[in-house]
Coordinates of C-alpha atoms in Angstrom, one line a residue:
X5 CA 8.2 -4.8 67.3
X6 CA 5.7 -7.4 66.3
X7 CA 6.7 -10.7 64.7
X8 CA 4.4 -13.5 63.6
X9 CA 5.2 -17.1 62.6
X10 CA 2.5 -19.0 60.7
X11 CA 2.5 -22.7 59.7
X12 CA 6.3 -22.8 59.5
X13 CA 7.8 -26.0 58.2
X14 CA 11.6 -26.3 58.0
X15 CA 14.5 -28.7 58.2
X16 CA 18.1 -29.5 57.5
X17 CA 19.3 -31.6 54.5
X18 CA 15.8 -32.8 53.9
X19 CA 15.2 -33.9 57.5
X20 CA 12.1 -32.1 58.9
X21 CA 12.5 -30.3 62.2
X22 CA 9.6 -27.8 62.4
X23 CA 6.1 -29.2 61.6
X24 CA 3.8 -26.2 61.5
X25 CA 5.0 -23.6 64.1
X26 CA 2.5 -20.8 64.9
X27 CA 3.8 -18.1 67.2
X28 CA 2.7 -14.5 67.6
X29 CA 5.1 -12.2 69.4
X30 CA 3.3 -8.9 70.1
X31 CA 5.1 -5.6 70.3
X32 CA 6.7 -4.7 73.7
X33 CA 6.3 -8.2 75.1
X34 CA 8.7 -10.8 76.7
X35 CA 8.0 -14.3 75.4
X36 CA 9.6 -17.5 76.7
X37 CA 10.1 -20.6 74.5
X38 CA 10.8 -23.9 76.3
X39 CA 10.9 -27.5 75.3
X40 CA 13.1 -30.6 75.5
X41 CA 16.3 -31.0 73.4
X42 CA 15.4 -31.6 69.8
X43 CA 12.0 -30.0 70.0
X44 CA 12.9 -27.2 67.6
X45 CA 13.5 -24.2 69.8
X46 CA 16.8 -23.2 68.4
X47 CA 15.7 -23.9 64.9
X48 CA 12.9 -21.3 65.3
X49 CA 15.5 -18.8 66.6
X50 CA 17.9 -19.5 63.7
X51 CA 15.3 -19.2 61.0
X52 CA 14.1 -15.9 62.4
X53 CA 17.7 -14.6 62.0
X54 CA 18.3 -16.2 58.6
X55 CA 20.7 -19.0 59.3
X56 CA 21.2 -20.5 55.8
X57 CA 21.7 -24.1 56.9
X58 CA 17.9 -24.3 57.6
X59 CA 15.5 -24.8 54.7
X60 CA 12.0 -23.4 55.0
X61 CA 9.7 -25.6 53.0
X62 CA 6.4 -23.7 53.8
X63 CA 5.0 -21.1 56.1
X64 CA 5.9 -17.4 56.8
X65 CA 7.6 -15.1 59.2
X66 CA 6.3 -11.6 59.1
X67 CA 7.6 -8.5 60.8
X68 CA 5.2 -5.6 61.7
X69 CA 2.4 -7.2 59.6
X70 CA 4.0 -6.3 56.3
X71 CA 7.7 -7.3 56.1
X72 CA 8.4 -10.8 54.7
X73 CA 11.4 -11.7 56.9
X74 CA 12.2 -14.8 55.0
X75 CA 12.9 -12.7 51.9
X76 CA 15.7 -10.8 53.7
X77 CA 19.3 -11.6 54.1
X78 CA 20.7 -11.9 57.6
X79 CA 22.3 -8.4 57.5
X80 CA 19.1 -6.9 56.2
X81 CA 17.3 -8.5 59.2
X82 CA 19.8 -6.9 61.5
X83 CA 19.2 -3.5 60.0
X84 CA 15.5 -4.0 60.6
X85 CA 16.4 -4.2 64.3
X86 CA 16.7 -8.0 64.9
X87 CA 19.5 -9.5 67.1
X88 CA 20.2 -12.9 68.6
X89 CA 22.7 -14.1 71.2
X90 CA 24.4 -17.4 70.6
X91 CA 24.6 -20.5 72.8
X92 CA 28.2 -20.9 71.8
X93 CA 29.8 -17.6 70.7
X94 CA 32.8 -18.1 68.4
X95 CA 36.3 -17.0 69.1
X96 CA 37.9 -14.6 66.6
X97 CA 41.6 -14.2 67.3
X98 CA 43.1 -10.9 66.2
X99 CA 39.9 -8.9 66.3
X100 CA 39.4 -7.0 69.5
X101 CA 36.1 -6.5 71.2
X102 CA 36.3 -2.8 70.7
X103 CA 36.9 -3.0 67.0
X104 CA 34.3 -5.7 66.5
X105 CA 31.6 -3.6 68.3
X106 CA 32.6 -0.4 66.4
X107 CA 32.3 -2.1 63.0
X108 CA 29.0 -3.6 63.9
X109 CA 27.7 -0.3 65.2
X110 CA 28.9 1.7 62.1
X111 CA 26.9 -0.7 59.9
X112 CA 23.8 0.5 61.7
X113 CA 24.5 4.0 62.9
X114 CA 26.6 7.1 62.3
X115 CA 28.7 8.1 65.3
X116 CA 32.2 9.4 65.6
X117 CA 34.8 7.2 67.4
X118 CA 34.9 9.5 70.5
X119 CA 31.1 9.2 71.0
X120 CA 31.3 5.5 70.6
X121 CA 34.1 5.2 73.2
X122 CA 31.9 6.9 75.7
X123 CA 29.0 4.6 74.9
X124 CA 31.1 1.5 75.3
X125 CA 32.4 2.6 78.7
X126 CA 28.9 3.4 79.9
X127 CA 27.7 -0.1 78.9
X128 CA 30.8 -1.8 80.4
X129 CA 30.0 -0.1 83.7
X130 CA 26.4 -1.2 83.6
X131 CA 27.4 -4.8 83.1
X132 CA 30.2 -4.6 85.7
X133 CA 32.9 -5.3 83.2
X134 CA 36.4 -3.7 83.3
X135 CA 37.3 -1.1 80.6
X136 CA 40.3 -3.2 79.4
X137 CA 37.7 -5.8 78.2
X138 CA 37.5 -3.9 74.9
X139 CA 41.2 -4.6 74.1
X140 CA 40.8 -8.4 74.4
X141 CA 40.6 -10.6 71.3
X142 CA 36.9 -11.4 70.7
X143 CA 35.9 -14.3 72.9
X144 CA 39.4 -15.7 72.9
X145 CA 40.2 -17.1 76.4
X146 CA 36.9 -15.9 77.7
X147 CA 35.2 -17.8 80.4
X148 CA 31.6 -19.0 79.7
X149 CA 30.2 -16.1 81.7
X150 CA 32.4 -13.5 79.9
X151 CA 31.2 -14.8 76.5
X152 CA 27.6 -14.4 77.5
X153 CA 28.2 -10.9 78.9
X154 CA 29.9 -10.1 75.6
X155 CA 26.7 -11.1 73.9
X156 CA 24.7 -8.8 76.2
X157 CA 27.2 -6.0 75.7
X158 CA 26.8 -6.3 72.0
X159 CA 23.0 -6.1 72.4
X160 CA 23.3 -3.1 74.6
X161 CA 25.5 -1.3 72.1
X162 CA 23.5 -2.0 69.0
X163 CA 20.1 -1.3 70.6
X164 CA 17.9 -3.7 68.6
X165 CA 14.2 -3.7 68.8
X166 CA 13.7 -7.4 68.6
X167 CA 16.0 -9.8 70.5
X168 CA 16.3 -13.5 70.8
X169 CA 18.2 -14.8 73.8
X170 CA 19.1 -18.4 72.8
X171 CA 20.0 -20.2 76.1
X172 CA 21.9 -17.2 77.4
X173 CA 21.8 -18.7 80.9
X174 CA 23.5 -21.9 80.0
X175 CA 26.5 -22.6 82.2
X176 CA 26.2 -19.3 84.2
X177 CA 26.4 -18.8 87.9
X178 CA 23.8 -16.8 89.7
X179 CA 25.8 -13.6 89.8
X180 CA 26.4 -13.7 86.0
X181 CA 22.7 -14.2 85.4
X182 CA 21.8 -11.2 87.6
X183 CA 24.2 -8.9 85.7
X184 CA 23.0 -10.2 82.3
X185 CA 19.3 -9.9 83.3
X186 CA 19.8 -6.3 84.6
X187 CA 21.2 -5.2 81.2
X188 CA 18.4 -7.0 79.4
X189 CA 15.6 -5.6 81.6
X190 CA 16.7 -2.0 80.9
X191 CA 16.0 -2.6 77.2
X192 CA 12.3 -2.5 77.9
X193 CA 12.6 0.9 79.7
X194 CA 14.7 2.4 76.9
X195 CA 12.7 1.3 73.9
X196 CA 8.9 1.1 74.0
X197 CA 8.9 -1.0 70.9
X198 CA 11.3 -3.6 72.3
X199 CA 10.2 -7.2 72.0
X200 CA 12.1 -10.4 73.1
X201 CA 12.0 -14.1 72.7
X202 CA 13.9 -16.0 75.5
X203 CA 14.8 -19.6 74.6
X204 CA 15.7 -21.6 77.7
X205 CA 15.5 -24.9 79.5
X206 CA 15.3 -23.5 83.0
X207 CA 13.1 -21.0 84.9
X208 CA 16.0 -19.4 86.7
X209 CA 16.6 -16.8 84.0
X210 CA 12.9 -16.0 83.9
X211 CA 12.9 -15.3 87.6
X212 CA 15.3 -12.5 87.0
X213 CA 13.4 -10.9 84.2
X214 CA 11.1 -8.0 85.1
X215 CA 8.7 -8.8 82.2
X216 CA 6.8 -12.0 81.5
X217 CA 4.0 -12.2 79.0
X218 CA 3.7 -15.6 77.4
X219 CA 5.3 -19.1 77.7
X220 CA 5.2 -21.4 74.7
X221 CA 6.2 -25.0 74.9
X222 CA 7.5 -26.9 71.9
X223 CA 7.2 -30.6 71.2
X224 CA 7.7 -32.5 68.0
X225 CA 8.5 -29.4 66.0
X226 CA 5.5 -27.3 66.9
X227 CA 4.0 -25.2 69.7
X228 CA 1.8 -27.5 71.8
X229 CA 0.9 -25.3 74.8
X230 CA 0.9 -21.6 75.7
X231 CA 0.3 -20.0 79.0
X232 CA 1.6 -17.8 81.8
X233 CA 3.7 -18.4 84.9
X234 CA 1.3 -21.0 86.1
X235 CA 2.4 -23.1 83.2
X236 CA 6.0 -22.4 84.1
X237 CA 5.3 -23.7 87.6
X238 CA 3.8 -26.9 86.2
X239 CA 6.9 -27.5 84.1
X240 CA 9.0 -27.1 87.2
X241 CA 7.0 -29.6 89.2
X242 CA 6.2 -32.2 86.6
X243 CA 8.7 -31.8 83.8
X244 CA 7.6 -32.6 80.3
X245 CA 6.1 -36.1 81.0
X246 CA 2.5 -34.8 80.9
X247 CA 3.0 -33.4 77.4
X248 CA 4.0 -36.9 76.2
X249 CA 1.1 -38.4 77.9
X250 CA -1.6 -36.1 76.6
X251 CA -1.9 -36.5 72.8
X252 CA -4.5 -33.7 72.6
X253 CA -1.8 -31.2 73.3
X254 CA 0.0 -32.2 70.1
X255 CA -2.8 -30.7 68.1
X256 CA -2.7 -27.3 69.6
X257 CA -0.9 -24.4 67.9

Protein backbone atom coordinates (compact mmCIF):
# COMPACT_ATOMS: atom_id res chain seq x y z
CA UNK A 1 0.00 0.00 0.00
CA UNK A 2 1.51 3.28 -1.12
CA UNK A 3 1.25 6.42 1.01
CA UNK A 4 2.58 9.88 0.21
CA UNK A 5 2.92 12.90 2.48
CA UNK A 6 3.47 16.24 0.74
CA UNK A 7 4.37 19.59 2.33
CA UNK A 8 2.58 18.69 5.55
CA UNK A 9 2.30 21.47 8.13
CA UNK A 10 0.55 20.74 11.43
CA UNK A 11 0.51 21.55 15.12
CA UNK A 12 -1.40 21.48 18.38
CA UNK A 13 -3.31 24.45 19.86
CA UNK A 14 -1.75 26.80 17.34
CA UNK A 15 1.82 25.66 18.09
CA UNK A 16 3.57 24.40 14.91
CA UNK A 17 5.18 20.95 15.05
CA UNK A 18 5.50 19.87 11.41
CA UNK A 19 7.04 22.35 8.99
CA UNK A 20 6.68 20.85 5.55
CA UNK A 21 7.09 17.07 5.80
CA UNK A 22 7.61 15.21 2.52
CA UNK A 23 7.68 11.44 2.74
CA UNK A 24 6.96 8.78 0.13
CA UNK A 25 6.28 5.25 1.37
CA UNK A 26 6.19 2.88 -1.58
CA UNK A 27 4.10 -0.27 -1.70
CA UNK A 28 5.64 -3.32 -0.01
CA UNK A 29 8.48 -1.46 1.71
CA UNK A 30 9.73 -1.11 5.26
CA UNK A 31 10.55 2.47 6.16
CA UNK A 32 12.25 3.64 9.35
CA UNK A 33 11.69 7.11 10.81
CA UNK A 34 14.16 8.41 13.38
CA UNK A 35 14.93 11.70 15.10
CA UNK A 36 15.42 13.25 18.50
CA UNK A 37 12.58 13.84 20.94
CA UNK A 38 10.37 16.67 19.73
CA UNK A 39 11.39 16.34 16.09
CA UNK A 40 7.86 15.42 15.00
CA UNK A 41 8.04 11.65 14.46
CA UNK A 42 5.01 10.66 16.50
CA UNK A 43 3.08 13.65 15.17
CA UNK A 44 3.49 12.28 11.65
CA UNK A 45 2.25 8.87 12.81
CA UNK A 46 -0.76 10.30 14.62
CA UNK A 47 -1.78 12.49 11.71
CA UNK A 48 -1.68 9.53 9.34
CA UNK A 49 -4.09 7.71 11.66
CA UNK A 50 -6.33 10.74 12.25
CA UNK A 51 -5.68 11.74 15.87
CA UNK A 52 -8.00 14.76 16.29
CA UNK A 53 -5.74 16.71 18.66
CA UNK A 54 -3.47 17.59 15.73
CA UNK A 55 -4.50 20.34 13.33
CA UNK A 56 -3.26 20.10 9.75
CA UNK A 57 -2.83 23.62 8.40
CA UNK A 58 -1.61 22.69 4.90
CA UNK A 59 -0.31 19.80 2.86
CA UNK A 60 -1.69 16.38 1.99
CA UNK A 61 -1.57 12.70 2.88
CA UNK A 62 -2.59 10.51 -0.04
CA UNK A 63 -3.21 6.78 -0.11
CA UNK A 64 -2.72 4.79 -3.31
CA UNK A 65 -2.39 8.03 -5.32
CA UNK A 66 -6.11 8.83 -5.15
CA UNK A 67 -7.46 8.64 -1.58
CA UNK A 68 -7.31 11.87 0.45
CA UNK A 69 -6.55 10.34 3.82
CA UNK A 70 -7.05 13.59 5.71
CA UNK A 71 -10.70 13.63 4.63
CA UNK A 72 -11.40 10.29 6.35
CA UNK A 73 -12.36 9.61 9.95
CA UNK A 74 -10.05 7.30 11.97
CA UNK A 75 -12.43 4.33 11.64
CA UNK A 76 -12.59 4.87 7.87
CA UNK A 77 -8.81 4.84 7.72
CA UNK A 78 -8.77 1.56 9.63
CA UNK A 79 -11.19 0.09 7.09
CA UNK A 80 -8.80 1.17 4.36
CA UNK A 81 -6.21 -1.11 5.98
CA UNK A 82 -4.28 1.29 8.25
CA UNK A 83 -3.12 0.34 11.74
CA UNK A 84 -0.84 1.84 14.38
CA UNK A 85 0.66 0.45 17.57
CA UNK A 86 0.87 2.85 20.50
CA UNK A 87 3.80 3.84 22.67
CA UNK A 88 1.58 3.70 25.76
CA UNK A 89 -1.37 1.31 25.25
CA UNK A 90 -4.30 2.18 27.52
CA UNK A 91 -5.82 -0.13 30.12
CA UNK A 92 -9.51 -0.96 29.74
CA UNK A 93 -10.81 -2.77 32.85
CA UNK A 94 -13.81 -5.00 32.26
CA UNK A 95 -13.09 -5.65 28.59
CA UNK A 96 -11.18 -8.83 27.92
CA UNK A 97 -8.57 -9.19 25.22
CA UNK A 98 -10.69 -11.76 23.41
CA UNK A 99 -13.82 -9.59 23.31
CA UNK A 100 -11.85 -6.54 22.26
CA UNK A 101 -10.19 -8.35 19.36
CA UNK A 102 -13.43 -9.97 18.24
CA UNK A 103 -15.29 -6.65 18.14
CA UNK A 104 -12.46 -5.02 16.22
CA UNK A 105 -12.32 -7.95 13.81
CA UNK A 106 -16.08 -7.95 13.21
CA UNK A 107 -15.89 -4.28 12.22
CA UNK A 108 -13.63 -5.30 9.34
CA UNK A 109 -14.48 -8.89 8.47
CA UNK A 110 -17.24 -11.46 8.67
CA UNK A 111 -16.21 -14.60 10.55
CA UNK A 112 -18.17 -16.85 12.94
CA UNK A 113 -16.91 -16.98 16.56
CA UNK A 114 -15.58 -20.53 16.13
CA UNK A 115 -13.33 -19.51 13.26
CA UNK A 116 -12.17 -16.47 15.16
CA UNK A 117 -11.23 -18.57 18.18
CA UNK A 118 -8.99 -20.72 16.00
CA UNK A 119 -7.38 -17.62 14.51
CA UNK A 120 -6.62 -16.18 17.94
CA UNK A 121 -5.05 -19.42 19.19
CA UNK A 122 -2.88 -19.61 16.09
CA UNK A 123 -1.59 -16.08 16.58
CA UNK A 124 -1.04 -16.54 20.33
CA UNK A 125 1.11 -19.57 19.58
CA UNK A 126 3.08 -17.62 16.98
CA UNK A 127 3.86 -14.88 19.52
CA UNK A 128 4.57 -17.42 22.28
CA UNK A 129 1.69 -16.21 24.42
CA UNK A 130 -0.51 -18.48 26.55
CA UNK A 131 -4.14 -19.16 25.58
CA UNK A 132 -5.45 -17.69 28.83
CA UNK A 133 -4.18 -14.30 27.68
CA UNK A 134 -7.48 -13.74 25.85
CA UNK A 135 -9.42 -13.83 29.15
CA UNK A 136 -7.41 -11.05 30.80
CA UNK A 137 -8.74 -7.47 31.01
CA UNK A 138 -7.24 -5.43 28.17
CA UNK A 139 -3.76 -4.23 29.21
CA UNK A 140 -4.75 -4.19 32.90
CA UNK A 141 -1.84 -5.42 34.98
CA UNK A 142 0.18 -6.16 31.85
CA UNK A 143 3.93 -5.77 31.89
CA UNK A 144 5.47 -3.44 29.31
CA UNK A 145 6.38 -6.41 27.15
CA UNK A 146 2.87 -7.88 27.36
CA UNK A 147 1.33 -4.59 26.28
CA UNK A 148 3.57 -4.44 23.23
CA UNK A 149 2.87 -8.07 22.36
CA UNK A 150 -0.82 -7.25 22.65
CA UNK A 151 -0.34 -4.55 20.03
CA UNK A 152 1.34 -7.02 17.69
CA UNK A 153 -1.34 -9.62 18.40
CA UNK A 154 -3.97 -7.08 17.39
CA UNK A 155 -2.03 -6.32 14.20
CA UNK A 156 -1.71 -10.02 13.40
CA UNK A 157 -5.45 -10.59 13.90
CA UNK A 158 -6.67 -7.57 11.90
CA UNK A 159 -4.21 -8.12 9.01
CA UNK A 160 -3.80 -4.46 7.92
CA UNK A 161 -1.98 -3.47 4.75
CA UNK A 162 -0.27 -0.39 6.19
CA UNK A 163 1.22 -0.45 9.70
CA UNK A 164 2.93 2.15 11.84
CA UNK A 165 5.01 0.83 14.73
CA UNK A 166 5.38 3.84 17.03
CA UNK A 167 8.34 3.03 19.30
CA UNK A 168 7.20 -0.56 19.70
CA UNK A 169 10.65 -1.45 21.09
CA UNK A 170 10.55 1.05 23.95
CA UNK A 171 11.28 -0.65 27.27
CA UNK A 172 11.50 -4.17 25.84
CA UNK A 173 14.15 -6.80 26.52
CA UNK A 174 15.84 -8.66 23.68
CA UNK A 175 13.57 -11.72 23.87
CA UNK A 176 10.42 -9.60 23.59
CA UNK A 177 11.88 -7.74 20.62
CA UNK A 178 12.61 -11.05 18.88
CA UNK A 179 9.06 -12.31 19.37
CA UNK A 180 7.51 -9.06 18.21
CA UNK A 181 9.82 -8.83 15.19
CA UNK A 182 9.01 -12.39 14.15
CA UNK A 183 5.27 -11.71 14.07
CA UNK A 184 5.85 -8.47 12.21
CA UNK A 185 8.25 -9.93 9.64
CA UNK A 186 5.69 -12.53 8.62
CA UNK A 187 3.32 -9.78 7.52
CA UNK A 188 5.49 -9.16 4.47
CA UNK A 189 5.31 -12.83 3.52
CA UNK A 190 1.53 -12.98 3.96
CA UNK A 191 0.57 -9.80 2.11
CA UNK A 192 2.41 -8.62 -1.00
CA UNK A 193 0.87 -5.15 -0.53
CA UNK A 194 2.05 -4.77 3.06
CA UNK A 195 3.86 -1.51 3.85
CA UNK A 196 5.28 -0.34 7.19
CA UNK A 197 6.62 2.75 8.89
CA UNK A 198 8.74 2.03 11.98
CA UNK A 199 9.21 4.99 14.31
CA UNK A 200 12.08 4.42 16.71
CA UNK A 201 15.02 5.92 18.61
CA UNK A 202 17.22 2.86 18.38
CA UNK A 203 18.65 0.53 15.77
CA UNK A 204 18.08 -2.64 17.79
CA UNK A 205 14.54 -3.18 16.46
CA UNK A 206 15.80 -2.59 12.90
CA UNK A 207 18.41 -5.32 13.31
CA UNK A 208 15.62 -7.86 13.86
CA UNK A 209 13.56 -6.79 10.85
CA UNK A 210 14.07 -8.79 7.69
CA UNK A 211 13.21 -5.84 5.46
CA UNK A 212 14.85 -2.43 5.31
CA UNK A 213 14.22 -0.02 2.45
CA UNK A 214 14.64 3.57 3.62
CA UNK A 215 15.67 5.52 6.70
CA UNK A 216 14.34 9.05 7.11
CA UNK A 217 15.65 11.45 9.76
CA UNK A 218 13.45 14.19 11.18
CA UNK A 219 14.70 17.46 12.61
CA UNK A 220 12.76 20.63 13.28
CA UNK A 221 9.49 19.22 12.01
CA UNK A 222 10.67 18.01 8.63
CA UNK A 223 12.62 15.24 6.92
CA UNK A 224 16.21 16.42 6.59
CA UNK A 225 17.99 13.27 5.43
CA UNK A 226 17.15 9.94 3.83
CA UNK A 227 19.31 6.92 3.18
CA UNK A 228 19.95 3.25 3.80
CA UNK A 229 21.72 1.24 6.50
CA UNK A 230 24.89 3.27 6.02
CA UNK A 231 22.98 6.25 7.37
CA UNK A 232 21.81 4.13 10.29
CA UNK A 233 25.42 3.23 11.03
CA UNK A 234 26.38 6.90 11.03
CA UNK A 235 23.65 7.73 13.52
CA UNK A 236 24.87 4.93 15.77
CA UNK A 237 28.44 6.24 15.67
CA UNK A 238 27.89 10.01 15.74
CA UNK A 239 24.41 10.59 17.12
CA UNK A 240 22.52 13.62 15.81
CA UNK A 241 25.22 16.24 16.38
CA UNK A 242 26.22 16.36 12.71
CA UNK A 243 22.65 17.25 11.75
CA UNK A 244 22.71 20.27 14.01
CA UNK A 245 26.10 21.31 12.66
CA UNK A 246 25.18 21.09 8.95
CA UNK A 247 22.52 23.71 8.11
CA UNK A 248 22.35 22.49 4.52
CA UNK A 249 20.58 19.35 5.70
CA UNK A 250 17.73 21.44 7.04
CA UNK A 251 16.77 22.39 3.50
CA UNK A 252 16.41 18.82 2.25
CA UNK A 253 13.01 17.12 1.97
